[in-house]
Tab-separated table of C-alpha atoms in Angstrom:
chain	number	residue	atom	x	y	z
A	1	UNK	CA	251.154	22.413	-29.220
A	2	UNK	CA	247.334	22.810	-30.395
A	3	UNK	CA	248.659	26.396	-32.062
A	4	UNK	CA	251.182	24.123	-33.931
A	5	UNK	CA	249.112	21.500	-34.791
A	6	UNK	CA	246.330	23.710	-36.175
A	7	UNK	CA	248.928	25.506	-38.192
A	8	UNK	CA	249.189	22.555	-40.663
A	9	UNK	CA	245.512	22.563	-40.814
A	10	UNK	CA	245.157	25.941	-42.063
A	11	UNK	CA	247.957	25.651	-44.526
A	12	UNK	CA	246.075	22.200	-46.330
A	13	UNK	CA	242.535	24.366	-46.054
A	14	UNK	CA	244.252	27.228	-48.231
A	15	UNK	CA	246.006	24.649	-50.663
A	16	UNK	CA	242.316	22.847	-51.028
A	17	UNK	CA	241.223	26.412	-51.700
A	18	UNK	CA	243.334	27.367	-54.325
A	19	UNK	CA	243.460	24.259	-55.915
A	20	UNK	CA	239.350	24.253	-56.029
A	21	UNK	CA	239.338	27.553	-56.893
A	22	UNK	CA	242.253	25.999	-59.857
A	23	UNK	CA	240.226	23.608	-60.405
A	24	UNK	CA	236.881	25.443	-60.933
A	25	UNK	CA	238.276	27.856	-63.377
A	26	UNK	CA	239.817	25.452	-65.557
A	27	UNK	CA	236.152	24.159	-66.053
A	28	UNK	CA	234.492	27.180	-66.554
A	29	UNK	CA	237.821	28.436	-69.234
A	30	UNK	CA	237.317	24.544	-70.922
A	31	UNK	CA	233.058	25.272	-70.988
A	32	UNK	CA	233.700	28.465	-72.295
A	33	UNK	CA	235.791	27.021	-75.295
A	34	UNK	CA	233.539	24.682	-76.079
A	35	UNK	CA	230.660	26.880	-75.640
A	36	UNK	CA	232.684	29.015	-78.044
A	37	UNK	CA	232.968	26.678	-80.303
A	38	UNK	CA	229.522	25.394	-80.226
A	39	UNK	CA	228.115	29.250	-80.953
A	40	UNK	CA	231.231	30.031	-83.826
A	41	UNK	CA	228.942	30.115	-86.601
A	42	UNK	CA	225.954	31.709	-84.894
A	43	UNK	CA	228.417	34.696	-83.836
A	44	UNK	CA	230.216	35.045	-86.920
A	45	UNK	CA	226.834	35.465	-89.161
A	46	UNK	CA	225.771	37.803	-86.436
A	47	UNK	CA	228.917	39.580	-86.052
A	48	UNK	CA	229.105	39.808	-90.173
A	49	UNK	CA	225.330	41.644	-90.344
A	50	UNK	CA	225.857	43.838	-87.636
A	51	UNK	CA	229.528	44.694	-90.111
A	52	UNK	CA	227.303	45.038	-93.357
A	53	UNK	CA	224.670	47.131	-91.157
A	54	UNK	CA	227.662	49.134	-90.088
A	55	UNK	CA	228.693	49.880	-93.441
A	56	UNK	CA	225.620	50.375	-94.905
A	57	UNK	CA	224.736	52.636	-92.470
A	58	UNK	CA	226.194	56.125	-93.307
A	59	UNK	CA	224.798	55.635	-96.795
A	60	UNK	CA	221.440	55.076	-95.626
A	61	UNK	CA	222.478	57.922	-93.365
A	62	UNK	CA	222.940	60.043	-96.732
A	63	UNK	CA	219.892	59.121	-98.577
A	64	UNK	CA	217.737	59.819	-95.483
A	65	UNK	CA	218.148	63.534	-96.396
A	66	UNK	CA	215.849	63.231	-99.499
A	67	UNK	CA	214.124	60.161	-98.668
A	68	UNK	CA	212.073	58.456	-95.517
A	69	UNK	CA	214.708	56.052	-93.894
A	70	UNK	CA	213.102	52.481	-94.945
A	71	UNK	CA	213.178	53.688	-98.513
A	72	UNK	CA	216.060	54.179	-98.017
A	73	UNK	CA	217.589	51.187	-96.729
A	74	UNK	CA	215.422	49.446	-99.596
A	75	UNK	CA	217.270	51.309	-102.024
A	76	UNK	CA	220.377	50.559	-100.380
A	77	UNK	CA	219.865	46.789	-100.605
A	78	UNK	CA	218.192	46.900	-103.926
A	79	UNK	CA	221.678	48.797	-105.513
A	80	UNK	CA	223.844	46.265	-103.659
A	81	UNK	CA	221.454	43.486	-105.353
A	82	UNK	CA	221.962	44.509	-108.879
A	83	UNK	CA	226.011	44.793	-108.053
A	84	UNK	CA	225.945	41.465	-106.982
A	85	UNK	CA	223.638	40.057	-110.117
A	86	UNK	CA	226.280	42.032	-112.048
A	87	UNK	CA	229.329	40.754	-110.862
A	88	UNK	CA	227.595	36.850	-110.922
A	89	UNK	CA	227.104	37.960	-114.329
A	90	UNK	CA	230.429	38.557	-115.741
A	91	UNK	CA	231.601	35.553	-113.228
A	92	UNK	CA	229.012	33.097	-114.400
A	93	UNK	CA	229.450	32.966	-118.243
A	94	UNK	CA	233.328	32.669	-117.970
A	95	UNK	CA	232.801	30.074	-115.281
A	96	UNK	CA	230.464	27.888	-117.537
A	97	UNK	CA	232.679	28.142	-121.042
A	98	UNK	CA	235.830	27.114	-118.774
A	99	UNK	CA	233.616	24.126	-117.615
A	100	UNK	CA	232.426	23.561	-121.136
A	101	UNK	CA	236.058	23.457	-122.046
A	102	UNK	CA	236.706	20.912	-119.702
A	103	UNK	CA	234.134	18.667	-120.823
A	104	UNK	CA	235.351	19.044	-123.967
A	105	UNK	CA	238.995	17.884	-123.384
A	106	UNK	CA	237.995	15.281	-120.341
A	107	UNK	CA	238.541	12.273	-122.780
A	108	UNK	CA	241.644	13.387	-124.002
A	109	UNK	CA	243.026	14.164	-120.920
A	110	UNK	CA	241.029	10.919	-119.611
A	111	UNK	CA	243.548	8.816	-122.007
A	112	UNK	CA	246.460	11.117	-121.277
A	113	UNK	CA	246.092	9.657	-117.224
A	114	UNK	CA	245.060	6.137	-118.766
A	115	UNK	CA	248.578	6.032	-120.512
A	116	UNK	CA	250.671	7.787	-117.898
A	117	UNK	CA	249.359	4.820	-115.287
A	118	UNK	CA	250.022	2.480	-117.196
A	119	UNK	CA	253.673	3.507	-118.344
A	120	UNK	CA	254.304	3.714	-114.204
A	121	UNK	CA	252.969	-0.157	-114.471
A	122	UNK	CA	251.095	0.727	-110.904
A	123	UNK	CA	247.654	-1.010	-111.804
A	124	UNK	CA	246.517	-4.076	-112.052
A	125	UNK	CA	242.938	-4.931	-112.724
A	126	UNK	CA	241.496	-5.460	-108.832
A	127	UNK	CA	243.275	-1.969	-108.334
A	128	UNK	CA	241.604	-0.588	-111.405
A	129	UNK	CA	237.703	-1.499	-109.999
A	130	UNK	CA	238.756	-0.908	-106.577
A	131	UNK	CA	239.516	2.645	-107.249
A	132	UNK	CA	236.388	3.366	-109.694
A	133	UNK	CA	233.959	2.138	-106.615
A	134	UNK	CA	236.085	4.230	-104.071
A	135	UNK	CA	235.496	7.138	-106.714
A	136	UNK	CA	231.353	6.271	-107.210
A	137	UNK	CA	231.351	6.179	-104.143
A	138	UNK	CA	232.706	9.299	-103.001
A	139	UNK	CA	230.646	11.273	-106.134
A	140	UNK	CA	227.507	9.937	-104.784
A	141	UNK	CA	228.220	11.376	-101.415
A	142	UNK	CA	228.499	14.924	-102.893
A	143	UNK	CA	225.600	14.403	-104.979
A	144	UNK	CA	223.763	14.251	-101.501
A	145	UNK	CA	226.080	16.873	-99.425
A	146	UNK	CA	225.690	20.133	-102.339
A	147	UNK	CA	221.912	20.502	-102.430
A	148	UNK	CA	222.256	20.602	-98.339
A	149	UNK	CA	225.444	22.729	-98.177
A	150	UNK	CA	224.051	24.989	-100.707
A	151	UNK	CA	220.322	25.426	-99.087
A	152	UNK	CA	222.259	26.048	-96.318
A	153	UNK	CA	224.544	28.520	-97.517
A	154	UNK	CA	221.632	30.417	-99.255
A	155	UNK	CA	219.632	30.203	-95.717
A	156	UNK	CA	222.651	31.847	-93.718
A	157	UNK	CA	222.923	34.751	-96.763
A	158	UNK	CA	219.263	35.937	-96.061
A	159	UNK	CA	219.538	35.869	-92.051
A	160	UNK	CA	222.491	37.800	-92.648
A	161	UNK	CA	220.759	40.208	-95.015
A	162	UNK	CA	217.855	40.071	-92.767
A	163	UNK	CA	219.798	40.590	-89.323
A	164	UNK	CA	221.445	44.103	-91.104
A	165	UNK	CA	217.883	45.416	-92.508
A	166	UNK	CA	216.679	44.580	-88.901
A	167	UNK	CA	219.787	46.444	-87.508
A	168	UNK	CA	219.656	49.183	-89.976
A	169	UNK	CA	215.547	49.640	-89.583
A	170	UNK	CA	215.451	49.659	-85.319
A	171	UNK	CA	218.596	51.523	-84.827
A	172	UNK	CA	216.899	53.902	-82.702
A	173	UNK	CA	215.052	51.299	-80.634
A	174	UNK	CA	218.335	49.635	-80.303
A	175	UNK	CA	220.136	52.358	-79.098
A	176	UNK	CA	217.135	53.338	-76.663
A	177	UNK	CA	217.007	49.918	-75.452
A	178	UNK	CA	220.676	49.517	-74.889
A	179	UNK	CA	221.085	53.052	-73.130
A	180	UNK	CA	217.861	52.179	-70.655
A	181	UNK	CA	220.404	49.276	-69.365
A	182	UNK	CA	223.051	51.855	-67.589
A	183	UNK	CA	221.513	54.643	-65.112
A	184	UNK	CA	220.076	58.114	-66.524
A	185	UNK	CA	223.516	59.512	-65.055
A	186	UNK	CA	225.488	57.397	-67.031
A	187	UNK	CA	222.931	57.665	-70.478
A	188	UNK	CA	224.698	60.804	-71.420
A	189	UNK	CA	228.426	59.890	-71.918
């Protein structure tokens, strides 16, 4: 009898088990993805230097042969500068006449919407300031969000810029560093 009674025991201790064990890697899969989520951004700026460090690297790699590596690297960065200035300045001229354009043609297209609502009859006058607040509103929230997304923006383009010179300068302490993590038997492969 005690063998049979024990038996049921045994059987509710291994179903606690596995449904602890079920239960303790659901939270650590759940605190992963949030964890995840938390560090998205951080790993993504990261993960794009280390891919513009990768890139840049066999170039740099090139130019080492006639010049010392940090020159290098700042002549790397310095060409890839002036490509960029280039291409913002064929983007940036179009950009502004289209926007000029725009400007220009806002009041007739202004009275173009003006006399499509009112053929559709959908306004009446408490509509009419109701959506004009709703729309002041919403301007002067971007007014305050773009100077904060764009300092922002311009902040995460120079610690990515300065995460790949850092990657691109210590490659050799990197490598040293990471190598002195497995055993001297393993260093070689």
């Amino acid at each position: 009898m005690d063998q049979q009674e024990q038996r049921p025991v045994v059987a509710g201790l291994q179903w606690l088990r596995v449904i602890l064990a079920a239960a303790a890697a659901l939270f650590l899969g759940l605190g992963m993805l949030v964890l995840t989520g938390l560090l998205a951004k951080t790993l993504a700026l990261v993960f794009l230097a280390v891919s513009i460090a990768a890139a840049i690297a066999p170039v740099v790699a090139l130019l080492q042969r006639r010049l010392p590596r940090s020159a290098a690297i700042i002549l790397v960065y310095v060409l890839l500068a002036l490509l960029l200035l280039g291409i913002i300045a064929v983007i940036v001229p179009a950009l502004a006449s289209q926007m000029q354009e725009l400007v220009d043609r806002f009041p007739d297209l202004l009275e173009q919407a003006e006399n499509w609502i009112d053929e559709q009859g959908w306004l009446n006058d408490d509509s009419i300031v109701d959506g004009v607040m709703s729309q002041v509103q919403r301007v002067g929230e971007g007014v305050i969000a773009f100077p904060l997304g764009l300092a922002s923006a311009l902040l995460e383009i120079v610690l990515v810029v300065m995460i790949s010179l850092y990657l691109l300068l210590e490659t050799h302490a990197l490598r040293r560093f990471v190598l002195s993590l497995f055993p001297s038997s393993r260093q070689q492969q």
